[in-house]
Structure formats: C-alpha cells, structure tokens
Amino acid sequence: MAVYNYDVVVLGSGPAGEGAAMNASKSGLKVAVVDKRREVGGNCTHLGTIPSKALRHSVRQIMQYNTNPLFRQIGEPRWFSFPDVLKSAEKVIAKQVASRTGYYAHNRIDVFFGTASFADEHTIEVVCNNGAVEKLVAKQVIIATGSRPYRPADVDFNHPRVYDSDTILSLTHTPRRLIIYGAGVIGSEYASIFSGLGVLVDLINNRDQLLSFLDSEISDALSYHLRNQNVLIRHNEEYERIEGLDNGVILHLKSGKKIKADALLWCNGRTGNTDQLGLENIGIEVNSRGQIEVDQHYRTSVPNIYAAGDVIGWPSLASAAYDQGRSAAGNIAEHDSWRFIDDVPTGIYTIPEISSIGKTEQELTRAKIPYEVGKAFFKGMARAQISSEPVGMLKILFHRETLEVLGVHCFGYQASEIVHIGQAIMNQKGEANTLKYFVNTTFNYPTMAEAYRVAAFDGLNRLF
Ligand SMILES: Cc1cc2nc3c(=O)[nH]c(=O)nc-3n(C[C@H](O)[C@H](O)[C@H](O)COP(=O)(O)OP(=O)(O)OC[C@H]3O[C@@H](n4cnc5c(N)ncnc54)[C@H](O)[C@@H]3O)c2cc1C
C-alpha cells in the first residue's frame, strides 16, 4: 500500500470538492482529491445539474421548432425521443469533464479515483477503481461527497419501470405516460422536460402548493404553465404502495386513487453520501438523512475535518456547494475567501424558468414591512417578442418609503440570468440599493434586463 502526504485531502470532485481543492491549491497547499467515479465532476456533472439542464435546453429547442410558425417552411412539427435528447446531454457532460480535468492538472492537484474512507482523522484509505489500495495522510480533510436520491425500503427500485433521478438517465425509450412522485425542484424540472417531449405526466405533490418556498404568484404561474403543458398536478397526495407490472406501474395513493403509467420517476428527497466514509472511526455523527452537521466555518465536530455541499444539507445546490467548498478551504488557509453562504438565489429550470432573490410578498406581509410592487410582463417587451418568448414576468418588491429593493422574483425566458442584476443592486449599500438605480440607468435596448426599468416605473407609479 503506497502512502502519500498532503496538506488537504478533499473527498469528492463535485462543485463543493472542486471549489475546495482549487482554493486550497491556489493558497499554496498540497492538495489531493478522491472521487469514486472514474471521472471528475461529481454527481452534478454526471447525474444532476448538467444532464438535466442540457435535456431541458434540447426540449426547449424542440418546443420552439414545433410552435414557431417560421419553422413550418422547413417541416411539420415532430417529436424527438428521450434517448435522442439524452445524446446531446452526454456531449455536454464530456465537455464539462474535459474542462474540469484540466483545472486539476493546471493547479497540480493529485486526483485519485476510488472510494475513500477514514482510518483515523488524518488517514484516508482509498480503494482505487483498479483494485489498488492507497493511504493518504492529511493535515486537514474536506468531505464533499454529495448526495444521492433517497430510496425508501418499500419502493422496489430494481423494477425496470421504477426510476429515480439518477437512473432516469438510462431510460431507453419515451414513455407515453409517466408518474413523477415528488414535486420539488427536481420533480418539477423533470415534469417540464417530459411534458415538453409530449409525455403525459402525473406530478404527485405531498403538499398543497408547488414549491411553497417561492413567492405565491410565481408558484401559481408555474402550476398554470405546467398544466398548460398537459401536466396533471395532484396536490396533498402520498403513496401507499407502488405496484410494478410487466408493462408499467400502478401508484396506489393513500387517498384511495390508483394511477397507472408506463413508468414512475421517484423524486422525493435525497440522502447524504456518508455511509461508506467510515465516520464511526472518527466519531462524526450524521442525521437521519445521512447529513453532517457543520459550524459557520464548515467545520465538523472534529477540528481538522470540514464538510461542504450536499453532504451538509441545505440548500443542496451546485451554486452554493462550490462557494461552501471554497470557504472551507479559505478557512483552512486562513485567508479572506471565507464566508458563510446564506444568501443563495433560487434558480429553477422548469419551463418557464424561475429565479428569485430576497423576500417574498408573503414574508414581507408577515413581517409587516410596508412594501410596494413593480412588475414588467415579458409579453410587452421588445426582446421577448423578438425571441418569441412572451411568457414571463419580473416583479420587484421594494420598501415604499426608502425604495430599497427587498426582493426580485422572475419567471420566463432568461429568468435565472436576469435575477443577478437585482442581486447586485440588493448587495449595494445606502441609496445604491434602491429602485432609483433602475430608472436612472440607461439599459441596452432591446434586452430582457430592460424589464427592471419597466418594473421600476410601474412600482413608482403605485406610490402616492
Ligand atoms: C436532477 C438534478 C438537477 C439539479 N439541478 C441543479 C441546478 O440546476 N442548479 C444547482 O445549483 N443545483 C442543481 N442540483 C443540485 C446539485 O447537483 C448538487 O447540489 C451538487 O451536485 C452538490 O455538489 P457536491 O459537490 O456537494 O456533490 P456531488 O456533485 O454529489 O459530488 C460528490 C462526489 O463525491 C463522490 N463520492 C461519494 N462518496 C465518496 C467516497 N466515499 N469516496 C470518494 N468519492 C465519493 C461522488 O461519487 C461524487 O462524484 C441538481 C440536482 C439534481 C439531482
């Protein structure tokens, strides 16, 4: 068994591991990364964010082709299969892996492919994918092993018609009807993808509203547009059992309903990848979802061991995971790149896309903050009309006395990009974070960003 010494060993090469490794290396520390896959990128690149976003993009293009009259000159609307659109996603994954592999090489970070576990708090054993066993001795360790779909014991995931958000990427046909169990972000995004391919989707929600953390108006808009795409949303439902058939599945709900479909996609919860880490050898405990508790410096209960990304739970986003990993490494290197990440924007790649930052109307009302609303509807905006993207709205919530921007909520074309303008303004100090910026600044025309100017004037018009 070969033994290697490092300042920092990072477990996992998803966004959290990458952010940690890059920052530690740039701080002059000797760094190794271990990942049990055969390529870097983590579940984010191989199973989560990247494939789902690439699938969505292809589906949006197909929808544009099928609905824009311009394209009728070159052909009638046509449907593409799930495996067809998956091929384009696979190309993106390969490009991402190539870029990320280059980052590790440029920063002289050693990468080991194998499963890591703690022998003690400074010693990691790696069972490599080629069968060899390596020993890595580290002053500090950052756990960034991510998460996987939660699989309850009473659901048979070995049945060929029962999928989760990992195994759905091995689907070799396009179902006519699909049940998606769980209407969180992942379930709602896959509902958009499959309904865009012409699949009849039943979206089963355990709650009474879709994505209840969103501003209610935006959540209502999502429900409306999913229904418009033929998604049947069933609120307040819970499964009793899932019956596998030779040619499909029957979902038995506690409410007594039975739903039959060609396949079922389980999107109900995730669990931290901690079970193979040997945490019992170092005294780190996990909660019922396999997640590790950390302090505001991303330090676990063992002083030289940090954790970041999905393995610590909320917000379980690639965006936040990268910064958490970077912060953990910044803390180890004792420089100013450390920060606690609690101001995360929401980016949801349903069709239409959704993004938000700051307070919702419901939160402001509960807190008795006197706010006002300014809106811009995309259907009236030149850039949206040129792009044939009339669905959407930008809503700015601002304090009616100080004009401070308190929240930005957006759905429709480019929503996840547009929101960052509002985020930048909200992060300013004094007068710079008020609605005045949007009316006193010349925006490119035509742009989607212009929605801020339109919404700001709309909001100011409501004041008296
Ligand atoms: C379908 C889907 C869509 C998503 N869309 C978005 C989105 O649009 N935007 C967004 O911000 N987030 C999105 N997410 C969430 C995002 O993918 C995760 O938040 C992100 O991947 C977390 O990064 P991470 O670095 O913590 O872990 P991961 O990306 O999960 O990577 C962890 C790595 O550690 C490895 N590992 C695990 N155990 C061990 C071990 N014992 N030894 C060695 N290696 C190990 C794993 O194999 C994996 O490669 C999505 C997730 C899913 C499932």
mmCIF file with all atom_site columns, N, CA and C in Angstrom, residues 294-322:
data_model
loop_
_atom_site.group_PDB
_atom_site.id
_atom_site.type_symbol
_atom_site.label_atom_id
_atom_site.label_alt_id
_atom_site.label_comp_id
_atom_site.label_asym_id
_atom_site.label_entity_id
_atom_site.label_seq_id
_atom_site.pdbx_PDB_ins_code
_atom_site.Cartn_x
_atom_site.Cartn_y
_atom_site.Cartn_z
_atom_site.occupancy
_atom_site.B_iso_or_equiv
_atom_site.pdbx_formal_charge
_atom_site.auth_seq_id
_atom_site.auth_comp_id
_atom_site.auth_asym_id
_atom_site.auth_atom_id
_atom_site.pdbx_PDB_model_num
ATOM 1  N N  . VAL A 1 294 ? -22.246 21.004 10.434 1.00 0.00 ? 294 VAL A N  1
ATOM 2  C CA . VAL A 1 294 ? -21.028 21.835 10.454 1.00 0.00 ? 294 VAL A CA 1
ATOM 3  C C  . VAL A 1 294 ? -21.339 23.160 11.145 1.00 0.00 ? 294 VAL A C  1
ATOM 4  N N  . ASP A 1 295 ? -20.264 23.881 11.527 1.00 0.00 ? 295 ASP A N  1
ATOM 5  C CA . ASP A 1 295 ? -20.486 25.229 12.067 1.00 0.00 ? 295 ASP A CA 1
ATOM 6  C C  . ASP A 1 295 ? -20.408 26.241 10.920 1.00 0.00 ? 295 ASP A C  1
ATOM 7  N N  . GLN A 1 296 ? -20.406 27.526 11.236 1.00 0.00 ? 296 GLN A N  1
ATOM 8  C CA . GLN A 1 296 ? -20.425 28.541 10.177 1.00 0.00 ? 296 GLN A CA 1
ATOM 9  C C  . GLN A 1 296 ? -19.115 28.590 9.390  1.00 0.00 ? 296 GLN A C  1
ATOM 10 N N  . HIS A 1 297 ? -18.101 27.838 9.846  1.00 0.00 ? 297 HIS A N  1
ATOM 11 C CA . HIS A 1 297 ? -16.830 27.763 9.100  1.00 0.00 ? 297 HIS A CA 1
ATOM 12 C C  . HIS A 1 297 ? -16.734 26.446 8.335  1.00 0.00 ? 297 HIS A C  1
ATOM 13 N N  . TYR A 1 298 ? -17.845 25.724 8.267  1.00 0.00 ? 298 TYR A N  1
ATOM 14 C CA . TYR A 1 298 ? -17.909 24.430 7.582  1.00 0.00 ? 298 TYR A CA 1
ATOM 15 C C  . TYR A 1 298 ? -17.039 23.373 8.257  1.00 0.00 ? 298 TYR A C  1
ATOM 16 N N  . ARG A 1 299 ? -16.793 23.565 9.566  1.00 0.00 ? 299 ARG A N  1
ATOM 17 C CA . ARG A 1 299 ? -16.005 22.630 10.346 1.00 0.00 ? 299 ARG A CA 1
ATOM 18 C C  . ARG A 1 299 ? -16.957 21.634 11.023 1.00 0.00 ? 299 ARG A C  1
ATOM 19 N N  . THR A 1 300 ? -16.584 20.348 10.994 1.00 0.00 ? 300 THR A N  1
ATOM 20 C CA . THR A 1 300 ? -17.396 19.331 11.662 1.00 0.00 ? 300 THR A CA 1
ATOM 21 C C  . THR A 1 300 ? -17.025 19.292 13.156 1.00 0.00 ? 300 THR A C  1
ATOM 22 N N  . SER A 1 301 ? -17.537 18.296 13.858 1.00 0.00 ? 301 SER A N  1
ATOM 23 C CA . SER A 1 301 ? -17.213 18.174 15.287 1.00 0.00 ? 301 SER A CA 1
ATOM 24 C C  . SER A 1 301 ? -15.755 17.764 15.496 1.00 0.00 ? 301 SER A C  1
ATOM 25 N N  . VAL A 1 302 ? -15.065 17.331 14.427 1.00 0.00 ? 302 VAL A N  1
ATOM 26 C CA . VAL A 1 302 ? -13.632 17.004 14.528 1.00 0.00 ? 302 VAL A CA 1
ATOM 27 C C  . VAL A 1 302 ? -12.858 18.188 13.927 1.00 0.00 ? 302 VAL A C  1
ATOM 28 N N  . PRO A 1 303 ? -11.992 18.850 14.717 1.00 0.00 ? 303 PRO A N  1
ATOM 29 C CA . PRO A 1 303 ? -11.428 20.142 14.300 1.00 0.00 ? 303 PRO A CA 1
ATOM 30 C C  . PRO A 1 303 ? -10.703 20.176 12.960 1.00 0.00 ? 303 PRO A C  1
ATOM 31 N N  . ASN A 1 304 ? -10.057 19.094 12.531 1.00 0.00 ? 304 ASN A N  1
ATOM 32 C CA . ASN A 1 304 ? -9.324  19.176 11.253 1.00 0.00 ? 304 ASN A CA 1
ATOM 33 C C  . ASN A 1 304 ? -10.169 18.655 10.076 1.00 0.00 ? 304 ASN A C  1
ATOM 34 N N  . ILE A 1 305 ? -11.456 18.407 10.317 1.00 0.00 ? 305 ILE A N  1
ATOM 35 C CA . ILE A 1 305 ? -12.293 17.859 9.243  1.00 0.00 ? 305 ILE A CA 1
ATOM 36 C C  . ILE A 1 305 ? -13.464 18.805 8.958  1.00 0.00 ? 305 ILE A C  1
ATOM 37 N N  . TYR A 1 306 ? -13.567 19.186 7.692  1.00 0.00 ? 306 TYR A N  1
ATOM 38 C CA . TYR A 1 306 ? -14.613 20.106 7.235  1.00 0.00 ? 306 TYR A CA 1
ATOM 39 C C  . TYR A 1 306 ? -15.577 19.346 6.328  1.00 0.00 ? 306 TYR A C  1
ATOM 40 N N  . ALA A 1 307 ? -16.752 19.934 6.089  1.00 0.00 ? 307 ALA A N  1
ATOM 41 C CA . ALA A 1 307 ? -17.679 19.327 5.133  1.00 0.00 ? 307 ALA A CA 1
ATOM 42 C C  . ALA A 1 307 ? -18.415 20.437 4.400  1.00 0.00 ? 307 ALA A C  1
ATOM 43 N N  . ALA A 1 308 ? -18.726 20.192 3.125  1.00 0.00 ? 308 ALA A N  1
ATOM 44 C CA . ALA A 1 308 ? -19.385 21.214 2.301  1.00 0.00 ? 308 ALA A CA 1
ATOM 45 C C  . ALA A 1 308 ? -20.213 20.543 1.213  1.00 0.00 ? 308 ALA A C  1
ATOM 46 N N  . GLY A 1 309 ? -21.192 21.286 0.708  1.00 0.00 ? 309 GLY A N  1
ATOM 47 C CA . GLY A 1 309 ? -22.022 20.784 -0.400 1.00 0.00 ? 309 GLY A CA 1
ATOM 48 C C  . GLY A 1 309 ? -23.226 20.011 0.097  1.00 0.00 ? 309 GLY A C  1
ATOM 49 N N  . ASP A 1 310 ? -23.762 19.169 -0.765 1.00 0.00 ? 310 ASP A N  1
ATOM 50 C CA . ASP A 1 310 ? -24.997 18.440 -0.446 1.00 0.00 ? 310 ASP A CA 1
ATOM 51 C C  . ASP A 1 310 ? -24.878 17.603 0.821  1.00 0.00 ? 310 ASP A C  1
ATOM 52 N N  . VAL A 1 311 ? -23.652 17.190 1.154  1.00 0.00 ? 311 VAL A N  1
ATOM 53 C CA . VAL A 1 311 ? -23.477 16.306 2.307  1.00 0.00 ? 311 VAL A CA 1
ATOM 54 C C  . VAL A 1 311 ? -23.810 17.024 3.625  1.00 0.00 ? 311 VAL A C  1
ATOM 55 N N  . ILE A 1 312 ? -23.903 18.369 3.596  1.00 0.00 ? 312 ILE A N  1
ATOM 56 C CA . ILE A 1 312 ? -24.322 19.078 4.823  1.00 0.00 ? 312 ILE A CA 1
ATOM 57 C C  . ILE A 1 312 ? -25.781 19.533 4.741  1.00 0.00 ? 312 ILE A C  1
ATOM 58 N N  . GLY A 1 313 ? -26.469 19.207 3.639  1.00 0.00 ? 313 GLY A N  1
ATOM 59 C CA . GLY A 1 313 ? -27.903 19.551 3.555  1.00 0.00 ? 313 GLY A CA 1
ATOM 60 C C  . GLY A 1 313 ? -28.144 20.875 2.860  1.00 0.00 ? 313 GLY A C  1
ATOM 61 N N  . TRP A 1 314 ? -29.040 21.718 3.420  1.00 0.00 ? 314 TRP A N  1
ATOM 62 C CA . TRP A 1 314 ? -29.466 22.961 2.767  1.00 0.00 ? 314 TRP A CA 1
ATOM 63 C C  . TRP A 1 314 ? -28.291 23.776 2.266  1.00 0.00 ? 314 TRP A C  1
ATOM 64 N N  . PRO A 1 315 ? -28.370 24.448 1.115  1.00 0.00 ? 315 PRO A N  1
ATOM 65 C CA . PRO A 1 315 ? -29.511 24.454 0.192  1.00 0.00 ? 315 PRO A CA 1
ATOM 66 C C  . PRO A 1 315 ? -29.434 23.370 -0.875 1.00 0.00 ? 315 PRO A C  1
ATOM 67 N N  . SER A 1 316 ? -28.386 22.525 -0.806 1.00 0.00 ? 316 SER A N  1
ATOM 68 C CA . SER A 1 316 ? -28.239 21.449 -1.794 1.00 0.00 ? 316 SER A CA 1
ATOM 69 C C  . SER A 1 316 ? -28.327 21.954 -3.222 1.00 0.00 ? 316 SER A C  1
ATOM 70 N N  . LEU A 1 317 ? -27.502 22.915 -3.517 1.00 0.00 ? 317 LEU A N  1
ATOM 71 C CA . LEU A 1 317 ? -27.402 23.465 -4.871 1.00 0.00 ? 317 LEU A CA 1
ATOM 72 C C  . LEU A 1 317 ? -25.934 23.488 -5.268 1.00 0.00 ? 317 LEU A C  1
ATOM 73 N N  . ALA A 1 318 ? -25.696 23.249 -6.546 1.00 0.00 ? 318 ALA A N  1
ATOM 74 C CA . ALA A 1 318 ? -24.317 23.284 -7.043 1.00 0.00 ? 318 ALA A CA 1
ATOM 75 C C  . ALA A 1 318 ? -23.709 24.663 -6.814 1.00 0.00 ? 318 ALA A C  1
ATOM 76 N N  . SER A 1 319 ? -24.525 25.681 -7.036 1.00 0.00 ? 319 SER A N  1
ATOM 77 C CA . SER A 1 319 ? -24.061 27.064 -6.893 1.00 0.00 ? 319 SER A CA 1
ATOM 78 C C  . SER A 1 319 ? -23.496 27.293 -5.488 1.00 0.00 ? 319 SER A C  1
ATOM 79 N N  . ALA A 1 320 ? -24.257 26.905 -4.480 1.00 0.00 ? 320 ALA A N  1
ATOM 80 C CA . ALA A 1 320 ? -23.840 27.107 -3.090 1.00 0.00 ? 320 ALA A CA 1
ATOM 81 C C  . ALA A 1 320 ? -22.709 26.155 -2.724 1.00 0.00 ? 320 ALA A C  1
ATOM 82 N N  . ALA A 1 321 ? -22.770 24.915 -3.250 1.00 0.00 ? 321 ALA A N  1
ATOM 83 C CA . ALA A 1 321 ? -21.770 23.900 -2.900 1.00 0.00 ? 321 ALA A CA 1
ATOM 84 C C  . ALA A 1 321 ? -20.369 24.397 -3.241 1.00 0.00 ? 321 ALA A C  1
ATOM 85 N N  . TYR A 1 322 ? -20.218 25.000 -4.423 1.00 0.00 ? 322 TYR A N  1
ATOM 86 C CA . TYR A 1 322 ? -18.894 25.472 -4.846 1.00 0.00 ? 322 TYR A CA 1
ATOM 87 C C  . TYR A 1 322 ? -18.365 26.493 -3.829 1.00 0.00 ? 322 TYR A C  1
#
